Amino acid sequence: MDPSQESTQPNQGLDLSAVRSKNMPAEQGGQAGHAAGAGAGANGAAGDQAGGDPDAVAVPGLVFDVDESTFTSLVALSDRVPVVIDLWAEWCEPCKQLSPILERVVTAYGGRLVLAKVDVDANPRLQQAFGVQSIPTVVALIKGQPVPLFQSALPEPQVQAYFDELLKLAGENGVTGHAAVGGAEPEPAGPAHPEAEEALAKGDFDTAEKLFKAALANSPADEEAKFGLARAGLGRRLIDQEPTGLIAAADADPKNVEAAKAAADAEVVSGNAGSAFNRLISLIRTTAGDEKESLRLRVLDLFEVLGSDDPAVTKARTALMRALF
């Protein structure tokens, strides 16, 4: 079936049993929502614990300016929260396009990360420290270690994808606090989506995708909806497909990007995620432009399907960062 065509009948024959199940009780889902985060004051210093919660840091805002005199405290803060750093200048038009997007996406995560803004003209030593050759440049700090993210203005969905991976990397490194602005608790994780889950279980992937996308439009940081959307997309892509045939086709034409993505889907469903990620990341190293970006997004999508605690994901995340940078 052409995947661009609408499905008129739900497909119940696809077995997704090899991928994780994330139907957790509400309190477990809430804990998962705290994958990373803490806070900083306007001067970049960490605040006091909020409301007696040992994981909370009271902050006056999630977005703040930082300069050379306050940068040391920002490094200390990154022990508790992934700190995104926006290196910009007043004269830079792409910076003016990107900065509002960064602020909007950071705010949507409800305290799971913070954004520090650095004017490179006023802080040339910070520009030099990060090796910035052009702006805008966006980097991050986790436990004082720089994590390169991207340069130039990107659309909001791509910015969010980078931040999703940053939060997972932070959680794997024990950075598990959250910022509480003015002592308030962070925004709660999104509610469960029983109608979408029911559609997914029936193989009605079109309906499931529609419902999960609607949930994410209302709450971009909804981990449950991200997971559901990834599973629905995987299921839809594999409708009426034979996994062994997809894998064989990709093996016969190893430079074919679309064949590689289809084979990786099949390998994940078949329980061979390590092979799927090796296939995609190997091609990322040798492609460029739209093809490279489509491969990166497919890797991130399969990360969502399997979950950050899957050993194959942990290994592949490191390989992906090396392939990209």
XYZ file of C-alpha atoms in Angstrom:
325
model
C 0.000 0.000 0.000
C 1.201 3.516 -0.769
C 1.828 5.092 2.669
C 0.589 8.441 1.334
C -2.888 7.007 0.829
C -5.494 7.126 3.581
C -6.235 3.777 5.219
C -9.896 2.865 4.978
C -9.705 -0.236 7.163
C -7.794 -0.592 10.442
C -4.905 -3.036 10.108
C -4.616 -5.451 13.006
C -1.930 -7.762 11.612
C 1.172 -5.757 12.532
C 3.093 -7.091 15.525
C 4.755 -4.342 17.553
C 5.563 -6.644 20.461
C 9.323 -6.160 20.037
C 9.092 -2.517 21.057
C 8.580 -1.198 24.546
C 5.258 -0.654 26.310
C 4.881 2.593 28.181
C 1.436 2.259 29.729
C 2.680 3.318 33.154
C 0.628 4.324 36.182
C 0.191 8.073 36.556
C 2.819 8.542 39.250
C 5.452 6.670 37.226
C 4.684 8.822 34.218
C 5.197 11.877 36.396
C 8.622 10.631 37.406
C 9.538 10.079 33.776
C 8.597 13.680 33.104
C 11.454 14.736 35.371
C 14.119 13.347 33.015
C 16.177 16.479 33.495
C 15.899 20.032 34.740
C 16.791 22.615 37.338
C 16.922 26.376 37.244
C 18.962 29.532 37.252
C 18.421 33.065 38.360
C 18.823 36.071 36.126
C 22.498 36.070 36.998
C 22.917 32.378 36.159
C 23.177 31.184 39.774
C 21.267 28.188 41.078
C 18.428 28.952 43.463
C 17.223 27.269 46.626
C 15.116 24.131 46.652
C 11.460 24.884 45.972
C 8.590 23.625 48.087
C 10.749 21.077 49.920
C 11.224 19.034 46.765
C 14.909 17.954 46.697
C 14.877 17.889 42.896
C 13.468 21.423 42.523
C 15.442 24.637 42.232
C 13.612 27.922 42.679
C 14.371 30.361 39.858
C 12.992 33.747 38.816
C 12.840 32.667 35.151
C 13.668 29.911 32.691
C 15.339 32.353 30.269
C 18.066 34.747 31.375
C 21.149 36.652 30.206
C 24.638 35.606 31.224
C 28.016 37.322 30.864
C 31.655 36.581 31.595
C 31.313 37.526 35.265
C 28.444 35.100 35.924
C 29.431 32.229 33.668
C 31.133 30.229 36.448
C 27.860 29.918 38.336
C 26.207 28.792 35.099
C 28.692 25.927 34.864
C 27.796 24.927 38.421
C 24.110 25.030 37.560
C 24.623 22.532 34.739
C 25.280 19.858 37.378
C 21.538 19.940 38.045
C 19.915 21.041 34.797
C 20.887 20.961 31.122
C 21.672 24.567 30.235
C 21.050 25.649 26.655
C 23.246 28.577 25.583
C 22.155 30.923 22.803
C 25.174 32.801 21.419
C 23.824 35.815 19.544
C 24.405 39.473 18.632
C 22.109 42.442 18.149
C 23.076 42.901 14.476
C 22.428 39.240 13.577
C 19.108 38.826 11.728
C 19.042 34.968 11.939
C 19.577 35.362 15.702
C 16.413 37.438 15.891
C 14.533 34.651 14.131
C 15.921 31.869 16.319
C 15.855 33.431 19.792
C 12.027 33.572 20.125
C 11.843 29.936 19.022
C 14.405 28.888 21.634
C 12.565 30.770 24.358
C 9.200 29.303 23.364
C 10.470 25.712 23.233
C 12.396 25.984 26.519
C 9.315 27.401 28.245
C 7.180 24.541 26.912
C 9.310 22.020 28.802
C 8.136 23.515 32.088
C 11.456 23.620 33.928
C 13.245 20.609 32.499
C 15.939 22.892 31.063
C 16.905 26.562 31.076
C 18.138 28.993 28.431
C 21.130 31.293 28.932
C 21.599 34.076 26.377
C 25.134 35.309 25.593
C 25.725 38.497 23.596
C 28.998 37.619 21.844
C 29.858 41.269 21.140
C 29.748 42.052 24.849
C 31.422 38.779 25.851
C 34.175 37.982 23.345
C 35.968 35.610 25.714
C 32.879 33.397 25.915
C 32.667 33.412 22.130
C 36.298 32.327 22.006
C 35.821 29.691 24.704
C 33.108 27.970 22.661
C 35.035 28.344 19.394
C 32.140 30.194 17.785
C 32.839 31.027 14.142
C 29.350 32.169 13.166
C 26.108 33.044 14.883
C 23.591 32.060 15.924
C 25.261 29.107 17.597
C 23.461 26.968 20.160
C 25.386 24.765 22.581
C 24.543 23.199 25.925
C 26.236 22.391 29.205
C 25.757 19.139 31.122
C 27.842 18.795 34.278
C 30.103 21.549 32.998
C 30.809 19.745 29.728
C 29.902 21.485 26.449
C 27.507 19.680 24.126
C 27.385 21.133 20.585
C 23.844 21.374 19.244
C 23.453 23.418 16.051
C 24.257 26.613 14.159
C 21.926 28.904 12.169
C 18.209 29.432 12.601
C 16.214 26.177 12.542
C 12.440 25.653 12.472
C 10.759 24.917 15.777
C 10.243 21.134 15.263
C 13.966 20.620 14.664
C 14.878 22.711 17.699
C 12.545 20.603 19.809
C 14.094 17.384 18.456
C 17.565 18.549 19.527
C 16.277 19.455 22.987
C 14.546 16.091 23.362
C 17.874 14.361 22.809
C 19.627 16.780 25.148
C 17.182 15.925 27.939
C 17.732 12.208 27.447
C 21.498 12.667 27.514
C 21.155 14.708 30.697
C 19.069 12.009 32.356
C 21.640 9.355 31.468
C 24.258 11.494 33.220
C 22.215 11.945 36.402
C 21.068 15.511 35.759
C 17.536 15.011 37.054
C 16.369 18.201 38.778
C 13.775 20.691 37.606
C 13.402 24.446 37.683
C 10.500 25.846 39.659
C 9.902 29.466 38.703
C 9.138 31.534 41.772
C 8.893 28.356 43.832
C 6.066 26.955 41.700
C 6.032 23.313 40.684
C 6.863 22.531 37.054
C 4.071 21.903 34.599
C 2.696 18.379 34.989
C 3.197 15.772 32.319
C 0.366 15.473 29.831
C -2.563 13.189 30.627
C -2.947 9.661 29.284
C -4.567 9.335 25.848
C -6.928 6.343 26.026
C -8.687 6.983 22.691
C -5.390 7.218 20.822
C -4.026 4.132 22.575
C -7.189 2.209 21.691
C -6.850 3.191 18.031
C -3.208 2.141 18.099
C -4.064 -1.240 19.599
C -6.619 -1.817 16.825
C -4.087 -0.974 14.136
C -5.948 2.220 13.192
C -2.723 4.176 12.801
C -4.298 7.145 10.989
C -6.616 7.872 13.907
C -3.884 7.293 16.463
C -1.532 9.698 14.676
C -4.225 12.359 14.474
C -5.014 12.131 18.196
C -1.392 12.089 19.343
C -0.537 15.055 17.104
C -3.452 16.999 18.563
C -2.193 16.242 22.072
C 1.311 17.456 21.185
C -0.080 20.653 19.669
C -1.549 21.443 23.096
C 1.429 20.191 25.114
C 4.715 19.914 23.135
C 6.529 18.295 26.088
C 3.973 15.457 26.473
C 6.218 12.368 26.582
C 3.273 9.963 26.412
C 2.044 11.554 23.196
C 5.547 11.570 21.665
C 5.887 7.875 22.386
C 2.450 7.108 20.968
C 3.065 9.133 17.821
C 6.349 7.312 17.213
C 4.661 3.908 17.538
C 1.793 4.969 15.259
C 4.233 6.170 12.617
C 6.205 2.949 12.786
C 3.062 0.878 12.457
C 1.768 2.878 9.526
C 5.076 2.657 7.661
C 5.102 -1.128 7.978
C 1.500 -1.846 6.948
C 1.435 -4.682 4.393
C 5.237 -4.874 4.405
C 7.315 -8.012 4.872
C 10.219 -7.208 7.251
C 12.626 -9.725 5.736
C 12.015 -8.308 2.277
C 12.698 -4.749 3.431
C 15.952 -5.800 5.071
C 17.070 -7.761 2.022
C 16.337 -4.795 -0.266
C 18.444 -2.463 1.874
C 21.294 -4.963 2.062
C 21.292 -5.186 -1.742
C 21.479 -1.374 -2.118
C 23.306 -0.083 0.985
C 23.460 3.544 -0.207
C 19.698 3.829 -0.723
C 18.471 6.090 2.084
C 14.770 5.237 1.813
C 15.502 1.509 1.723
C 17.723 1.874 4.793
C 14.996 3.661 6.745
C 12.438 0.995 5.856
C 14.853 -1.781 6.804
C 15.617 -0.084 10.136
C 11.896 0.003 10.927
C 11.681 -3.701 10.149
C 14.723 -4.510 12.265
C 13.317 -2.666 15.294
C 10.028 -4.540 15.065
C 11.986 -7.772 14.623
C 13.910 -7.108 17.837
C 17.232 -6.155 16.217
C 17.480 -2.475 17.121
C 21.284 -2.467 17.220
C 21.458 -3.420 13.550
C 18.846 -0.781 12.710
C 20.848 2.008 14.325
C 24.145 0.829 12.822
C 22.540 0.904 9.380
C 21.169 4.429 9.735
C 24.151 6.006 11.501
C 26.589 4.548 8.974
C 24.654 6.338 6.226
C 24.509 9.570 8.246
C 28.316 9.666 8.115
C 28.325 9.563 4.305
C 25.289 11.707 3.384
C 24.495 15.407 3.511
C 21.617 17.843 3.291
C 18.038 16.569 3.268
C 19.076 12.907 3.162
C 21.233 13.269 6.269
C 18.467 15.111 8.099
C 15.851 12.488 7.192
C 18.135 9.752 8.545
C 18.746 11.686 11.764
C 15.032 12.176 12.296
C 14.345 8.476 11.725
C 16.971 7.576 14.348
C 15.330 9.969 16.828
C 11.914 8.531 16.004
C 13.116 5.002 16.741
C 14.702 6.256 19.981
C 11.185 7.307 21.027
C 9.772 3.898 20.111
C 12.318 1.963 22.147
C 12.833 4.307 25.093
C 15.923 5.899 26.604
C 16.574 2.925 28.900
C 17.041 0.509 25.999
C 20.747 -0.491 25.745
C 20.668 -0.151 21.965
C 19.442 3.440 22.302
C 22.130 4.328 24.844
C 24.848 3.046 22.542
C 23.339 4.583 19.418
C 22.922 8.007 20.982
C 26.681 8.295 21.504
C 27.350 7.071 17.955
C 24.834 9.540 16.550
C 26.446 12.513 18.283
C 29.847 11.476 16.892
C 28.427 11.068 13.406
C 26.795 14.499 13.490
C 29.687 16.408 15.026
